[in-house]
Amino acid sequence: MRSDRLARRWWLGLTMALAALALAACGDEPQSAMDPQGPFAQKPDDLWQIVFVIAIVVFVIVQGLIVFTVFKFRERPDDTSLPVQTHGNTRLEIMWTVIPALILAGIAVPTVRTIFELDAEPDGAMTVQVIGHRWWWEYRYPGAGPDGQDIVTANEMVIPVGQPVRLEMTAQEAGGPDNAVIHSFWIPKLAGKQDVVPGRITTLNIQADSEGRYLGQCAEYCGLSHANMRARVDALSDDQFQRWLADQAEPAAEPEGELARQGKELFFREGSSCVGCHALNAGDLSSGAQVGPNLTHLMSRQEFAGAIFELNEDNLTAWLENPSSMKPMRPDFGVGMPDLFDESDPEARREIQALVAYLLSLL
Ligand code: CUA
């Protein structure tokens, strides 16, 4: 008896815990397409609302007829005769062909209209180039600096609030398009998904109606670290955005302090693996490496490595010590950060310290 009650309590507890977990999902979900925060997320949401209501009506009618039929024509103990045998009913068959066809044709009207509306280039849109890499996002703002300088950043896109932004997207990798894979750019609160394809340009409009950070992620399986390829959009007020552009157009800061200066030397020394992949050339992107994220203003960002690690001394040190232990990569395929240091070597540890000091100075 006691164990019975215990088991019942246990089940009750488990049910309540699961219910709490399920309800928690109804809260403020950071990546919900059902919480549109701009016109290009609102339009597909409006369309979905229409289709959903129609789907509910169809569901209720069809299920209602099934339940009605099951009860009305059920077997009764006092009646063992066979039901009426029928074969085909032309009127019914025409009805259940024509009605769905009309419903689908009706839904097609707002659907096609929404597709064209989302595809059109909005008036007064700012252009940002999006480049999908394995496994991080690069964002370029050609000529957007106060004196027409090029701006480039990674993982965290910065946009002005309340203004349409036209994304021109492609996928790239060192070694050409053959080495690149398809990604999909998706910030659920700002727009639907759009594939990012090597060798061609796809477009997507986004707009944030209020300031803040919008989270998203790569939505097309792209290999080992697909799940470690987050996308971020920060919407700033117009003043803040102009200040951001001006800061990003500045050349890289000169390091202060002996350790950071040594780090800079290591970064740029002859044959250095750092500068072979990472450029510090904000302002003019016509030259310089484009393999890894641009580091000119690294510390103006909050996260690195596909926006999965917070940018701080501990994480940067761990990253330089052994990157593929933090994020699955295949540097032997030419993708991802190579393991450059033997951490058991005291000299290597000192070099890592110096490089991290330099990276931390890149505001
Ligand atoms: Cu990039 Cu999945």
Coordinates of C-alpha atoms and ligand atoms in Angstrom, one line a residue:
M1 CA 0.0 0.0 0.0
R2 CA 2.8 2.4 1.0
S3 CA 4.8 1.7 -2.1
D4 CA 1.7 2.3 -4.2
R5 CA 1.3 5.7 -2.7
L6 CA 5.0 6.4 -3.2
A7 CA 4.8 5.4 -6.8
R8 CA 1.8 7.6 -7.4
R9 CA 3.6 10.6 -5.8
W10 CA 6.6 9.9 -7.9
W11 CA 4.5 9.9 -11.1
L12 CA 2.7 13.1 -9.9
G13 CA 6.1 14.8 -9.3
L14 CA 7.4 13.7 -12.7
T15 CA 4.3 14.9 -14.5
M16 CA 4.5 18.3 -12.8
A17 CA 8.2 18.6 -13.6
L18 CA 7.5 17.8 -17.3
A19 CA 4.6 20.2 -17.3
A20 CA 6.7 23.0 -15.9
L21 CA 9.4 22.2 -18.5
A22 CA 6.8 22.3 -21.3
L23 CA 5.3 25.6 -20.0
A24 CA 8.8 27.1 -19.7
A25 CA 9.0 26.7 -23.5
C26 CA 6.0 29.1 -23.8
G27 CA 8.0 31.9 -22.2
D28 CA 10.2 34.5 -23.8
E29 CA 11.7 32.3 -26.5
P30 CA 14.9 34.0 -27.9
Q31 CA 14.5 32.3 -31.3
S32 CA 10.8 32.2 -32.0
A33 CA 9.5 32.8 -35.5
M34 CA 6.1 33.4 -33.9
D35 CA 7.3 36.5 -32.2
P36 CA 8.1 38.7 -35.2
Q37 CA 10.1 41.9 -34.4
G38 CA 10.1 43.5 -37.8
P39 CA 8.1 43.7 -41.1
F40 CA 10.0 40.9 -42.9
A41 CA 9.2 38.5 -40.0
Q42 CA 5.6 39.9 -39.6
K43 CA 4.6 39.2 -43.2
P44 CA 5.2 35.4 -43.1
D45 CA 3.6 35.3 -39.6
D46 CA 0.5 37.0 -40.9
L47 CA 0.3 34.5 -43.8
W48 CA 0.8 31.6 -41.3
Q49 CA -2.1 32.9 -39.2
I50 CA -4.5 32.8 -42.2
V51 CA -3.4 29.3 -43.2
F52 CA -3.6 28.1 -39.6
V53 CA -7.2 29.3 -39.2
I54 CA -8.2 27.5 -42.5
A55 CA -6.4 24.4 -41.4
I56 CA -8.3 24.4 -38.1
V57 CA -11.7 24.7 -39.9
V58 CA -10.8 21.8 -42.2
F59 CA -9.5 19.7 -39.3
V60 CA -12.7 20.3 -37.2
I61 CA -15.0 19.5 -40.2
V62 CA -13.1 16.3 -41.3
Q63 CA -12.6 14.9 -37.8
G64 CA -16.2 15.8 -36.9
L65 CA -17.5 13.9 -39.9
I66 CA -15.4 10.9 -39.0
V67 CA -16.5 10.9 -35.3
F68 CA -20.2 11.4 -36.4
T69 CA -19.9 8.5 -38.9
V70 CA -18.2 6.2 -36.4
F71 CA -21.0 6.7 -33.8
K72 CA -24.0 6.8 -36.2
F73 CA -23.1 3.7 -38.1
R74 CA -21.6 1.6 -35.3
E75 CA -22.5 -2.0 -34.8
R76 CA -25.6 -2.5 -32.6
P77 CA -26.3 -5.7 -30.7
D78 CA -30.0 -5.9 -31.9
D79 CA -29.0 -5.4 -35.6
T80 CA -26.6 -7.9 -37.1
S81 CA -27.5 -7.2 -40.8
L82 CA -24.8 -6.0 -43.2
P83 CA -24.6 -2.3 -43.8
V84 CA -25.7 -1.0 -47.2
Q85 CA -23.0 -1.9 -49.7
T86 CA -22.1 1.1 -52.0
H87 CA -19.5 1.5 -54.7
G88 CA -18.4 5.0 -55.6
N89 CA -20.3 8.2 -55.3
T90 CA -19.7 10.6 -58.1
R91 CA -21.1 13.7 -56.4
L92 CA -19.0 13.1 -53.2
E93 CA -15.9 12.5 -55.2
I94 CA -16.3 15.7 -57.2
M95 CA -16.9 17.5 -53.9
W96 CA -13.8 16.3 -52.1
T97 CA -11.7 17.0 -55.2
V98 CA -13.1 20.5 -55.9
I99 CA -13.2 21.8 -52.4
P100 CA -9.5 21.2 -51.5
A101 CA -8.5 22.5 -54.9
L102 CA -10.4 25.7 -54.2
I103 CA -8.9 26.0 -50.7
L104 CA -5.3 25.5 -52.1
A105 CA -6.0 28.0 -54.9
G106 CA -7.3 30.5 -52.3
I107 CA -4.2 30.1 -50.1
A108 CA -1.9 30.5 -53.1
V109 CA -3.1 34.1 -53.6
P110 CA -1.7 35.5 -50.3
T111 CA 1.2 33.1 -50.4
V112 CA 2.5 34.2 -53.8
R113 CA 1.9 37.9 -52.9
T114 CA 4.0 37.4 -49.6
I115 CA 6.8 35.7 -51.6
F116 CA 7.0 38.7 -54.0
E117 CA 6.8 41.2 -51.2
L118 CA 9.6 39.6 -49.2
D119 CA 11.7 39.3 -52.3
A120 CA 11.5 42.9 -53.5
E121 CA 14.3 45.3 -52.5
P122 CA 12.8 47.7 -50.0
D123 CA 13.1 51.5 -50.4
G124 CA 16.1 53.0 -48.6
A125 CA 17.6 49.7 -47.7
M126 CA 21.2 49.5 -46.5
T127 CA 23.2 46.6 -48.0
V128 CA 25.2 44.2 -45.9
Q129 CA 27.2 41.3 -47.6
V130 CA 26.9 38.0 -45.7
I131 CA 29.5 35.3 -46.3
G132 CA 28.9 31.9 -44.8
H133 CA 32.2 30.1 -43.8
R134 CA 32.8 26.8 -42.1
W135 CA 31.8 27.6 -39.3
W136 CA 31.2 31.3 -38.8
W137 CA 29.6 34.3 -40.5
E138 CA 31.4 37.2 -42.1
Y139 CA 29.6 40.6 -42.6
R140 CA 30.8 43.3 -44.9
Y141 CA 29.6 46.8 -45.3
P142 CA 31.4 48.1 -48.5
G143 CA 32.1 51.8 -48.4
A144 CA 29.8 52.3 -45.3
G145 CA 32.5 54.1 -43.2
P146 CA 32.2 57.9 -42.6
D147 CA 34.8 58.4 -45.4
G148 CA 33.7 55.6 -47.6
Q149 CA 35.8 53.0 -45.9
D150 CA 34.9 49.3 -46.0
I151 CA 33.7 47.8 -42.8
V152 CA 34.0 44.1 -42.0
T153 CA 33.1 42.1 -38.9
A154 CA 32.2 38.5 -37.9
N155 CA 29.4 36.6 -36.2
E156 CA 27.6 39.7 -34.8
M157 CA 26.0 41.8 -37.4
V158 CA 25.2 45.4 -36.5
I159 CA 22.3 47.2 -38.1
P160 CA 20.4 50.5 -37.5
V161 CA 17.0 50.1 -35.8
G162 CA 13.9 50.6 -37.9
Q163 CA 15.6 50.6 -41.2
P164 CA 15.4 47.8 -43.9
V165 CA 18.7 46.0 -44.5
R166 CA 19.2 44.0 -47.7
L167 CA 21.5 41.0 -47.2
E168 CA 23.5 39.8 -50.2
M169 CA 24.7 36.4 -49.2
T170 CA 27.1 33.8 -50.5
A171 CA 29.2 31.0 -49.1
Q172 CA 33.0 31.1 -49.5
E173 CA 36.0 29.2 -48.4
A174 CA 39.7 29.4 -49.0
G175 CA 40.4 27.4 -52.1
G176 CA 37.3 28.6 -54.0
P177 CA 33.6 27.7 -54.3
D178 CA 34.3 24.0 -54.6
N179 CA 35.6 24.0 -51.1
A180 CA 32.5 25.8 -49.7
V181 CA 29.2 24.3 -48.6
I182 CA 25.6 25.6 -48.3
H183 CA 24.5 27.3 -45.1
S184 CA 21.3 29.0 -44.3
F185 CA 21.0 32.4 -42.6
W186 CA 18.2 32.5 -40.0
I187 CA 17.3 35.1 -37.4
P188 CA 13.7 33.9 -36.6
K189 CA 12.5 37.2 -35.1
L190 CA 13.6 39.3 -38.1
A191 CA 13.0 37.1 -41.2
G192 CA 12.5 33.6 -42.6
K193 CA 15.4 31.4 -43.6
Q194 CA 17.4 31.9 -46.7
D195 CA 20.0 29.5 -48.1
V196 CA 23.6 30.8 -48.5
V197 CA 25.0 29.1 -51.6
P198 CA 28.6 29.0 -52.9
G199 CA 29.0 30.5 -56.4
R200 CA 25.8 32.6 -56.3
I201 CA 24.2 35.5 -54.5
T202 CA 21.0 35.0 -52.6
T203 CA 19.2 37.9 -50.9
L204 CA 17.2 38.4 -47.7
N205 CA 15.6 41.5 -46.2
I206 CA 15.7 42.1 -42.5
Q207 CA 14.6 44.9 -40.2
A208 CA 14.4 45.2 -36.4
D209 CA 11.7 47.5 -35.1
S210 CA 13.3 47.9 -31.7
E211 CA 16.9 48.0 -30.4
G212 CA 18.4 44.9 -29.0
R213 CA 20.1 41.6 -29.8
Y214 CA 18.4 39.1 -32.0
L215 CA 19.7 35.5 -32.0
G216 CA 19.8 33.0 -34.8
Q217 CA 21.8 30.2 -36.2
C218 CA 22.8 28.4 -39.4
A219 CA 19.8 26.5 -40.5
E220 CA 21.3 24.2 -43.1
Y221 CA 23.5 21.2 -42.2
C222 CA 27.0 22.3 -43.2
G223 CA 29.3 19.7 -41.6
L224 CA 31.0 19.0 -38.3
S225 CA 30.3 22.3 -36.5
H226 CA 27.0 23.2 -38.1
A227 CA 25.5 23.3 -34.6
N228 CA 28.3 25.7 -33.6
M229 CA 27.5 28.4 -36.2
R230 CA 25.4 31.0 -34.5
A231 CA 24.3 34.2 -36.0
R232 CA 23.7 37.4 -34.1
V233 CA 22.1 40.7 -35.1
D234 CA 22.5 43.8 -32.9
A235 CA 20.1 46.6 -33.7
L236 CA 21.4 50.0 -32.6
S237 CA 19.9 53.5 -32.6
D238 CA 20.9 55.6 -35.5
D239 CA 23.5 57.6 -33.4
Q240 CA 25.0 54.5 -32.0
F241 CA 25.1 52.9 -35.4
Q242 CA 27.0 55.8 -37.0
R243 CA 29.4 55.7 -34.0
W244 CA 29.9 52.0 -34.6
L245 CA 30.7 52.5 -38.3
A246 CA 33.2 55.3 -37.4
D247 CA 34.9 53.1 -34.8
Q248 CA 35.0 50.1 -37.2
A249 CA 36.6 52.2 -39.9
E250 CA 39.6 53.1 -37.7
P251 CA 42.8 51.1 -38.2
A252 CA 43.7 48.5 -35.5
A253 CA 44.8 49.9 -32.1
E254 CA 48.5 49.9 -31.3
P255 CA 49.1 47.6 -28.3
E256 CA 50.2 49.1 -25.0
G257 CA 52.4 47.1 -22.7
E258 CA 55.4 44.9 -23.4
L259 CA 53.5 41.6 -23.5
A260 CA 50.9 42.8 -26.0
R261 CA 53.7 44.4 -28.2
Q262 CA 55.4 41.0 -28.3
G263 CA 52.1 39.5 -29.2
K264 CA 51.8 41.9 -32.2
E265 CA 55.3 40.9 -33.3
L266 CA 54.4 37.2 -33.1
F267 CA 51.2 37.9 -35.0
F268 CA 52.9 39.6 -37.9
R269 CA 56.3 37.9 -37.9
E270 CA 57.5 36.3 -41.2
G271 CA 55.7 33.1 -41.9
S272 CA 53.2 33.6 -39.1
S273 CA 50.1 31.4 -39.3
C274 CA 48.1 34.2 -37.7
V275 CA 48.3 36.8 -40.3
G276 CA 48.2 34.2 -43.0
C277 CA 44.5 33.7 -42.2
H278 CA 43.3 36.7 -40.2
A279 CA 43.5 40.2 -41.6
L280 CA 43.5 43.5 -39.6
N281 CA 42.7 45.7 -42.5
A282 CA 39.3 47.3 -41.7
G283 CA 38.8 50.4 -43.9
D284 CA 40.2 48.7 -47.0
L285 CA 39.4 45.2 -47.8
S286 CA 41.1 45.1 -51.2
S287 CA 44.0 43.1 -49.8
G288 CA 44.8 40.9 -46.9
A289 CA 43.8 37.4 -45.9
Q290 CA 40.2 36.4 -45.9
V291 CA 40.3 32.9 -44.5
G292 CA 39.5 33.5 -40.8
P293 CA 37.5 36.3 -39.2
N294 CA 38.9 39.8 -39.5
L295 CA 40.4 40.8 -36.2
T296 CA 40.9 44.6 -36.6
H297 CA 38.2 45.3 -33.9
L298 CA 37.9 41.9 -32.3
M299 CA 37.2 43.2 -28.8
S300 CA 34.3 45.3 -30.0
R301 CA 32.5 42.0 -30.4
Q302 CA 31.1 39.9 -27.5
E303 CA 31.7 36.4 -28.8
F304 CA 34.0 34.4 -31.2
A305 CA 34.3 31.1 -33.1
G306 CA 30.8 31.3 -34.6
A307 CA 29.5 33.3 -31.6
I308 CA 29.7 30.3 -29.3
F309 CA 32.4 31.5 -26.8
E310 CA 32.4 34.7 -24.8
L311 CA 35.4 36.9 -25.8
N312 CA 37.7 36.9 -22.7
E313 CA 41.2 36.0 -21.7
D314 CA 40.4 32.5 -20.5
N315 CA 38.5 31.5 -23.6
L316 CA 41.0 33.0 -26.0
T317 CA 43.9 31.2 -24.2
A318 CA 42.1 27.9 -24.3
W319 CA 41.3 28.5 -28.0
L320 CA 44.9 29.1 -29.0
E321 CA 46.0 26.1 -26.9
N322 CA 43.7 23.6 -28.6
P323 CA 41.0 25.0 -30.8
S324 CA 39.6 21.7 -32.0
S325 CA 39.0 20.6 -28.5
M326 CA 36.5 23.5 -28.1
K327 CA 34.8 23.2 -31.5
P328 CA 34.9 20.2 -33.9
M329 CA 36.8 21.2 -37.0
R330 CA 39.0 19.7 -39.8
P331 CA 42.0 22.0 -40.2
D332 CA 43.5 19.2 -42.3
F333 CA 40.7 19.9 -44.9
G334 CA 41.7 23.6 -44.8
V335 CA 38.7 24.6 -42.6
G336 CA 39.0 25.8 -39.1
M337 CA 41.6 27.1 -36.7
P338 CA 44.8 24.9 -36.7
D339 CA 46.4 23.7 -33.4
L340 CA 49.5 25.7 -33.6
F341 CA 51.0 25.2 -30.2
D342 CA 52.5 22.4 -28.1
E343 CA 51.1 23.5 -24.7
S344 CA 53.7 21.4 -22.8
D345 CA 56.4 23.7 -24.2
P346 CA 56.9 26.7 -21.8
E347 CA 58.0 28.9 -24.7
A348 CA 54.7 28.1 -26.5
R349 CA 52.8 29.0 -23.4
R350 CA 54.6 32.4 -23.2
E351 CA 53.8 33.0 -26.9
I352 CA 50.1 32.2 -26.3
Q353 CA 50.0 34.7 -23.4
A354 CA 51.6 37.4 -25.6
L355 CA 49.2 36.7 -28.5
V356 CA 46.2 36.8 -26.2
A357 CA 47.4 40.1 -24.7
Y358 CA 47.6 41.5 -28.2
L359 CA 44.1 40.2 -29.2
L360 CA 42.6 41.7 -26.0
S361 CA 44.1 45.1 -27.1
L362 CA 42.2 45.1 -30.4
L363 CA 39.2 47.2 -29.3
Ligands
CUA1 CU1 26.6 26.6 -41.6 CU2 25.1 24.9 -41.0

